[in-house]
GROMACS .gro file of C-alpha atoms in nm:
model
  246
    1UNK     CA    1  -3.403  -6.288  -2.490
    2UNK     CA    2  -3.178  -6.451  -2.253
    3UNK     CA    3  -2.906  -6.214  -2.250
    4UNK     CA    4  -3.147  -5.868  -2.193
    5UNK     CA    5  -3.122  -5.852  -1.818
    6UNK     CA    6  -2.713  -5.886  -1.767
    7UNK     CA    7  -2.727  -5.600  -2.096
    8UNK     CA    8  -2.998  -5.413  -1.871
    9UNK     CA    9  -2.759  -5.404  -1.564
   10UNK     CA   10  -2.463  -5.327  -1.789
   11UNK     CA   11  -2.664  -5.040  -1.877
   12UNK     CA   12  -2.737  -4.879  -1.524
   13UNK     CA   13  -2.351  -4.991  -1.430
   14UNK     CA   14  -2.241  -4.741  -1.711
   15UNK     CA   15  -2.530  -4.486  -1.567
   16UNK     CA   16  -2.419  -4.465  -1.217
   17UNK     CA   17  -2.024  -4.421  -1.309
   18UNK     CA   18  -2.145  -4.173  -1.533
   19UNK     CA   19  -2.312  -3.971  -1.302
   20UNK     CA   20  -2.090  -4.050  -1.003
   21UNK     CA   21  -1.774  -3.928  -1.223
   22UNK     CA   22  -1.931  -3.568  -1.264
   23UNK     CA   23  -2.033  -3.530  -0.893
   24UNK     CA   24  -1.692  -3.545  -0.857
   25UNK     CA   25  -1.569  -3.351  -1.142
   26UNK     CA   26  -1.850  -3.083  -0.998
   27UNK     CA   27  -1.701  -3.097  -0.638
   28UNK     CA   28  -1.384  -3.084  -0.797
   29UNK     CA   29  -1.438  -2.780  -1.035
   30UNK     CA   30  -1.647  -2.612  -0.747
   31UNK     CA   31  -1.405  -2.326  -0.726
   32UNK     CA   32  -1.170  -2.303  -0.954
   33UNK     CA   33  -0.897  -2.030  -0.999
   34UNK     CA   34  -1.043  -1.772  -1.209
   35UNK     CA   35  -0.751  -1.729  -1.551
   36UNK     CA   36  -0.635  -1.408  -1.652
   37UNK     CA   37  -0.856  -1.172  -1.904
   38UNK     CA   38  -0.797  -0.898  -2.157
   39UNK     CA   39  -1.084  -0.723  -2.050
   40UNK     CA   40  -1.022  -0.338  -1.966
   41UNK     CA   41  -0.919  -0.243  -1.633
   42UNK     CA   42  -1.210  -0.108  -1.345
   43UNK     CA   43  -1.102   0.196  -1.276
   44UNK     CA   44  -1.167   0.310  -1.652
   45UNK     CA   45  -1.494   0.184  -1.702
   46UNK     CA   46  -1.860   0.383  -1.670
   47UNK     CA   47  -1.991   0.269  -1.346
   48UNK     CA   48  -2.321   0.359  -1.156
   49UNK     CA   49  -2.389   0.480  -0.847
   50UNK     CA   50  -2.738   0.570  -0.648
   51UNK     CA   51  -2.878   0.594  -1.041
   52UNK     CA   52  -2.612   0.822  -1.156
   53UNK     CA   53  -2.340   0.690  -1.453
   54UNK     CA   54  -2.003   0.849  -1.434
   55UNK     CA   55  -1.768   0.778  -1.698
   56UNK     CA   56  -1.404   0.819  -1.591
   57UNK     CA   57  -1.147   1.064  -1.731
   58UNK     CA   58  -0.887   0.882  -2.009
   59UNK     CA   59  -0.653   1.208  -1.926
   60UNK     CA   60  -0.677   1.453  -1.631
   61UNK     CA   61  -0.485   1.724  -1.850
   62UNK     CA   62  -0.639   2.101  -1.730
   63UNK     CA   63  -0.880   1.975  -1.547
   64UNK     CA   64  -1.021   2.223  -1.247
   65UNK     CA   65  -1.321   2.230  -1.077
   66UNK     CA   66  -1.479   2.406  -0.747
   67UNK     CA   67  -1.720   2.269  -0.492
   68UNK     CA   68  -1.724   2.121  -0.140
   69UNK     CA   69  -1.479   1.882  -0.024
   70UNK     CA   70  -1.527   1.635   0.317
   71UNK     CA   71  -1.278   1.329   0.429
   72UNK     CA   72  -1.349   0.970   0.484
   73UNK     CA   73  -1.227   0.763   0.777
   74UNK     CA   74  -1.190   0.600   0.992
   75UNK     CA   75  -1.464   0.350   0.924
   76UNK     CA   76  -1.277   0.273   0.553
   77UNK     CA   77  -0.954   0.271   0.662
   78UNK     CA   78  -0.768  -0.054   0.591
   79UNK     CA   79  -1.081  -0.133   0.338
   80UNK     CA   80  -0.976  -0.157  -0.066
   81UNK     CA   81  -1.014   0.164  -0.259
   82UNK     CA   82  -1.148   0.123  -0.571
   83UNK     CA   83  -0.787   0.118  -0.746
   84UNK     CA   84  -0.690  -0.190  -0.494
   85UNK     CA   85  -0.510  -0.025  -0.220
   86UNK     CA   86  -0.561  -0.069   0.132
   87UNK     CA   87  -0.672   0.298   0.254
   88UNK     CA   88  -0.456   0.422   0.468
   89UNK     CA   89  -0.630   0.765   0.639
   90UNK     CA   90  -0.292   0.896   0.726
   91UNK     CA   91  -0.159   0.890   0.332
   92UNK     CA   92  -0.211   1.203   0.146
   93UNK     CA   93  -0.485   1.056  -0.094
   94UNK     CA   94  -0.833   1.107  -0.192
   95UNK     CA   95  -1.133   0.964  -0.385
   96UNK     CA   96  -1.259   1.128  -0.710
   97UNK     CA   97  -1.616   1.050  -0.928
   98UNK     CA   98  -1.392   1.083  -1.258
   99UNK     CA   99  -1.015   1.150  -1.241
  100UNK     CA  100  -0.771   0.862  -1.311
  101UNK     CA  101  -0.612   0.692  -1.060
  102UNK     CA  102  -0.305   0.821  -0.927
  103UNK     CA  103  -0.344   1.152  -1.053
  104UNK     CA  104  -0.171   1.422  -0.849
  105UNK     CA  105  -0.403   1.746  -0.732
  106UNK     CA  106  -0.378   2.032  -0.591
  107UNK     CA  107  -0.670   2.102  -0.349
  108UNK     CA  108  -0.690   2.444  -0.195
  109UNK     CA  109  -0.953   2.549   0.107
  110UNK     CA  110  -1.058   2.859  -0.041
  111UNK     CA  111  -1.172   2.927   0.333
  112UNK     CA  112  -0.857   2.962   0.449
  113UNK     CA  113  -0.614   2.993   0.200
  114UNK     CA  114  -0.465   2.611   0.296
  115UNK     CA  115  -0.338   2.390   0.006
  116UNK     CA  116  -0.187   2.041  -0.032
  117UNK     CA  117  -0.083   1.791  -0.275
  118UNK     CA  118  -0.314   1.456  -0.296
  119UNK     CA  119  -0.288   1.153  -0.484
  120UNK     CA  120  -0.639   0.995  -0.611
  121UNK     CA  121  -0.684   0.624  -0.520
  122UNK     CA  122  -0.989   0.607  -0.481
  123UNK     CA  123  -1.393   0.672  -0.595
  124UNK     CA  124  -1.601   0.963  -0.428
  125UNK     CA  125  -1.776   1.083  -0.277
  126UNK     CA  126  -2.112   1.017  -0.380
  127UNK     CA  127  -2.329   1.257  -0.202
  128UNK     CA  128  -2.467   1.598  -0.415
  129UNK     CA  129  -2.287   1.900  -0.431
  130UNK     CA  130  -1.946   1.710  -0.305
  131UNK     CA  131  -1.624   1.706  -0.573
  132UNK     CA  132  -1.349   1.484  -0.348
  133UNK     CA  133  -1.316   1.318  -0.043
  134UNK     CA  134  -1.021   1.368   0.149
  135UNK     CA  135  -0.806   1.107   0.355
  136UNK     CA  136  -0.756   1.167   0.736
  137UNK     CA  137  -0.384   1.348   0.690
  138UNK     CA  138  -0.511   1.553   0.363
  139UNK     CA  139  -0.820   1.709   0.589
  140UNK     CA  140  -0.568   1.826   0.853
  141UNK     CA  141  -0.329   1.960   0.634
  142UNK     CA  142  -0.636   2.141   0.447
  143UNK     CA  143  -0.795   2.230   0.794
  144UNK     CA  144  -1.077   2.070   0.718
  145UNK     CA  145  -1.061   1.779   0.960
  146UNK     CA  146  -1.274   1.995   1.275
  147UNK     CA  147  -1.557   2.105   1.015
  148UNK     CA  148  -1.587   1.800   0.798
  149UNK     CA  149  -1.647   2.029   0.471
  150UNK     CA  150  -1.504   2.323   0.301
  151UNK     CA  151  -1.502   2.500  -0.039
  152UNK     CA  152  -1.205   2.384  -0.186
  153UNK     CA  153  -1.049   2.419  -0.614
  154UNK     CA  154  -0.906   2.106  -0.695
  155UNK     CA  155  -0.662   2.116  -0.991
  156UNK     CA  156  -0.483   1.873  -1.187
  157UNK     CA  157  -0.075   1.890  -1.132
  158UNK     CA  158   0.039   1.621  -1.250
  159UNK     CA  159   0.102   1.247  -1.233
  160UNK     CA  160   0.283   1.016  -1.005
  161UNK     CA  161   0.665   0.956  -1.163
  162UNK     CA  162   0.656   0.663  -1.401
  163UNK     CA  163   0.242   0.670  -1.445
  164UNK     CA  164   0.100   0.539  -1.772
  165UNK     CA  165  -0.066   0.809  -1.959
  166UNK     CA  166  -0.360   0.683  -1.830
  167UNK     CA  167  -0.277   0.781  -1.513
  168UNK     CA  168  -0.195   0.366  -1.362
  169UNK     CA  169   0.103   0.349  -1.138
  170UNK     CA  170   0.392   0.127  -1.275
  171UNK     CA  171   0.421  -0.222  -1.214
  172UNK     CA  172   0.535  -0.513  -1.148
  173UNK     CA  173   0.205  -0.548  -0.896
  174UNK     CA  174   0.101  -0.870  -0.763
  175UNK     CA  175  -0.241  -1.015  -0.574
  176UNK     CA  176  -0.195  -1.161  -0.245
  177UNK     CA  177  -0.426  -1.457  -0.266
  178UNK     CA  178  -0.309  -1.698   0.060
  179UNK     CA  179  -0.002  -1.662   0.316
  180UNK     CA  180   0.060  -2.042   0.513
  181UNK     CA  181   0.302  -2.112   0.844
  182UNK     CA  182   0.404  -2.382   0.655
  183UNK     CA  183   0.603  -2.359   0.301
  184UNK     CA  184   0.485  -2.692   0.127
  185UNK     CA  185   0.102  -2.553   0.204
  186UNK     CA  186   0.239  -2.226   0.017
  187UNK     CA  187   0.396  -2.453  -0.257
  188UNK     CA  188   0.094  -2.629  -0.323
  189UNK     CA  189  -0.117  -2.332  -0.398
  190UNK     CA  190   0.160  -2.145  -0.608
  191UNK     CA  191   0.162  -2.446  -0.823
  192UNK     CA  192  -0.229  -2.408  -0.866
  193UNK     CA  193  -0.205  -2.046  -0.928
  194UNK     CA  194   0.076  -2.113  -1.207
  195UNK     CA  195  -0.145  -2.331  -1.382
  196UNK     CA  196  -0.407  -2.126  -1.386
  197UNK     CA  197  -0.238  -1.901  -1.623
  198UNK     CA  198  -0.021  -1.676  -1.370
  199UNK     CA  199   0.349  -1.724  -1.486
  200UNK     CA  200   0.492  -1.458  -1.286
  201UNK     CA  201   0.362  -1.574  -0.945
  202UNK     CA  202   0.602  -1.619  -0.630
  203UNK     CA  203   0.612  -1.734  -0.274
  204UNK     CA  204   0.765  -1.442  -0.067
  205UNK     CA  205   0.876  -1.515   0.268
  206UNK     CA  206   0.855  -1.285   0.545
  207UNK     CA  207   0.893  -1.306   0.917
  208UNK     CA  208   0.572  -1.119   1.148
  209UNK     CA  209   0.585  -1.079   1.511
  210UNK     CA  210   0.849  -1.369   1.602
  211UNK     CA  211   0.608  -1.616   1.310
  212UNK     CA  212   0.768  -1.687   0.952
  213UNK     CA  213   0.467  -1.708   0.693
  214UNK     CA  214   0.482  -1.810   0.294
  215UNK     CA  215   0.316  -1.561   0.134
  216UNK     CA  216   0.132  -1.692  -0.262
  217UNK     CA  217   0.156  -1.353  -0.485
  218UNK     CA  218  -0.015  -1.422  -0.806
  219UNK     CA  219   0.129  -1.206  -1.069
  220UNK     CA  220   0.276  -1.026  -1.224
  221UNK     CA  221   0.072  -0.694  -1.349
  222UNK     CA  222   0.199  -0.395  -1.518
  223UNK     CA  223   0.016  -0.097  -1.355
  224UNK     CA  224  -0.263  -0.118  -1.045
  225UNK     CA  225  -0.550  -0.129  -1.251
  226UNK     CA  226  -0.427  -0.485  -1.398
  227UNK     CA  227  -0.364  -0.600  -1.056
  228UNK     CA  228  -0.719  -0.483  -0.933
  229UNK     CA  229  -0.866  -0.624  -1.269
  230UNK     CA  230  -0.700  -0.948  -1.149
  231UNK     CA  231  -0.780  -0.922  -0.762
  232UNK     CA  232  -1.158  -0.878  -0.837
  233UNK     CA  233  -1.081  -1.245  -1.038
  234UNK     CA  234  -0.964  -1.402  -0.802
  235UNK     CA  235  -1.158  -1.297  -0.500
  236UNK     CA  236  -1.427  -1.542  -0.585
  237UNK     CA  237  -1.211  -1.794  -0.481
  238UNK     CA  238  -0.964  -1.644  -0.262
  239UNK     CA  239  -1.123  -1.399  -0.010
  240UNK     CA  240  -0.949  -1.109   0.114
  241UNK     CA  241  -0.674  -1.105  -0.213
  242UNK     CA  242  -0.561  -0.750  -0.206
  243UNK     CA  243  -0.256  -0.546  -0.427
  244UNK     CA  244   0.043  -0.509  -0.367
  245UNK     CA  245   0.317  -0.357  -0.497
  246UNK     CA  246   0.705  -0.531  -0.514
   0.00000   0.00000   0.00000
């Protein structure tokens, strides 16, 4: 058995490449960039809050309903809604439990006679007895902003111009996942986001405050709810992606 000890440390040789090749294949594969799904968009799937499941509305055609309205802000604005926009409390928008997204309402104060025009963008509110939540602008223009409730109707009007029929904005949309002072940084991450199954991506240049940044877009999506289907992907690896529109 002369030969048994060289075949021996041929043996652990083999073992220890073996294992050191997938530490580094783990290290390497630690975060990779999540790949576009066909699974159905957020914003139209049953989702549960404080115990309660609400299913959202595939069409907001006659709806109408009655109850007490509040606003939201300024603690959520420049958060995501639930659609992936960036609140913005001085946009005429508001969150519903069950309306598609984008859908265009009429909500009147039935206190005061006031009515407006709102867009929903958003999920809310989630406390009993409470139908929307209105942004910032939409509570003044309701004068509801001083109280911080009010019996309001909210009916359906219509959709925003060019909306799916299920009520999505159209596209194209794209996820901000990285923006880099220097291009070939920006170019290196495109590349990895093309890869990854995102044809349509782009680097998009823009100038902020006297400083020129390279902006990676992954894309592109046809409506909001693809894009926000897609940001939630890729959020595990790049924190802070947010929609945006072209």
């Amino acid at each position: 058995m002369p030969h048994r000890p060289a075949f021996l440390v041929r043996c652990l040789r083999c073992l220890c490449l073996g294992l050191l090749a997938a530490l580094l294949w783990g290290c390497a594969a630690k975060a990779p960039i999540p790949r576009p799904s066909g699974r159905e968009p957020a914003t139209l799937r049953p989702y549960t809050i404080k115990g309660i499941t609400y299913t959202p509305l595939r069409s907001a055609k006659g709806f109408r309903e009655e109850g007490i309205a509040s606003w939201y802000s300024p603690g959520f604005h420049g958060r995501l809604t639930s659609c992936g926009e960036i609140y913005d409390q001085y946009q005429m928008t508001c969150a519903h439990k069950l309306l598609p997204m984008h859908t265009k309402v009429r909500v009147t104060n039935l206190e005061n006679g006031r009515f407006t025009e709102l867009r929903v963008n958003d999920r809310g509110p989630f406390v009993s007895g409470r139908v929307i939540d209105l942004s910032l602008a939409g509570a003044k223009e309701l004068g509801v902003y001083a109280r911080g409730t009010a019996k309001v109707r909210v009916e359906v009007v219509g959709d925003v111009p060019g909306a799916t029929a299920s009520g999505e904005l159209p596209g194209p949309f794209y996820v901000q996942v990285g923006a880099f002072t220097r291009r070939e940084n920006a170019e290196k991450l495109f590349s990895q986001i093309v890869a990854a199954g995102y044809a349509g991506s782009r680097i998009h240049y823009k100038e902020i405050d006297g400083t020129q940044f390279f902006r990676v877009h992954a894309g592109t999506f046809p409506t909001v709810a693809a894009a926000e289907e897609a940001r939630l992907r890729l959020s595990s690896a790049f924190e802070g992606a947010f929609v945006l529109a072209q």
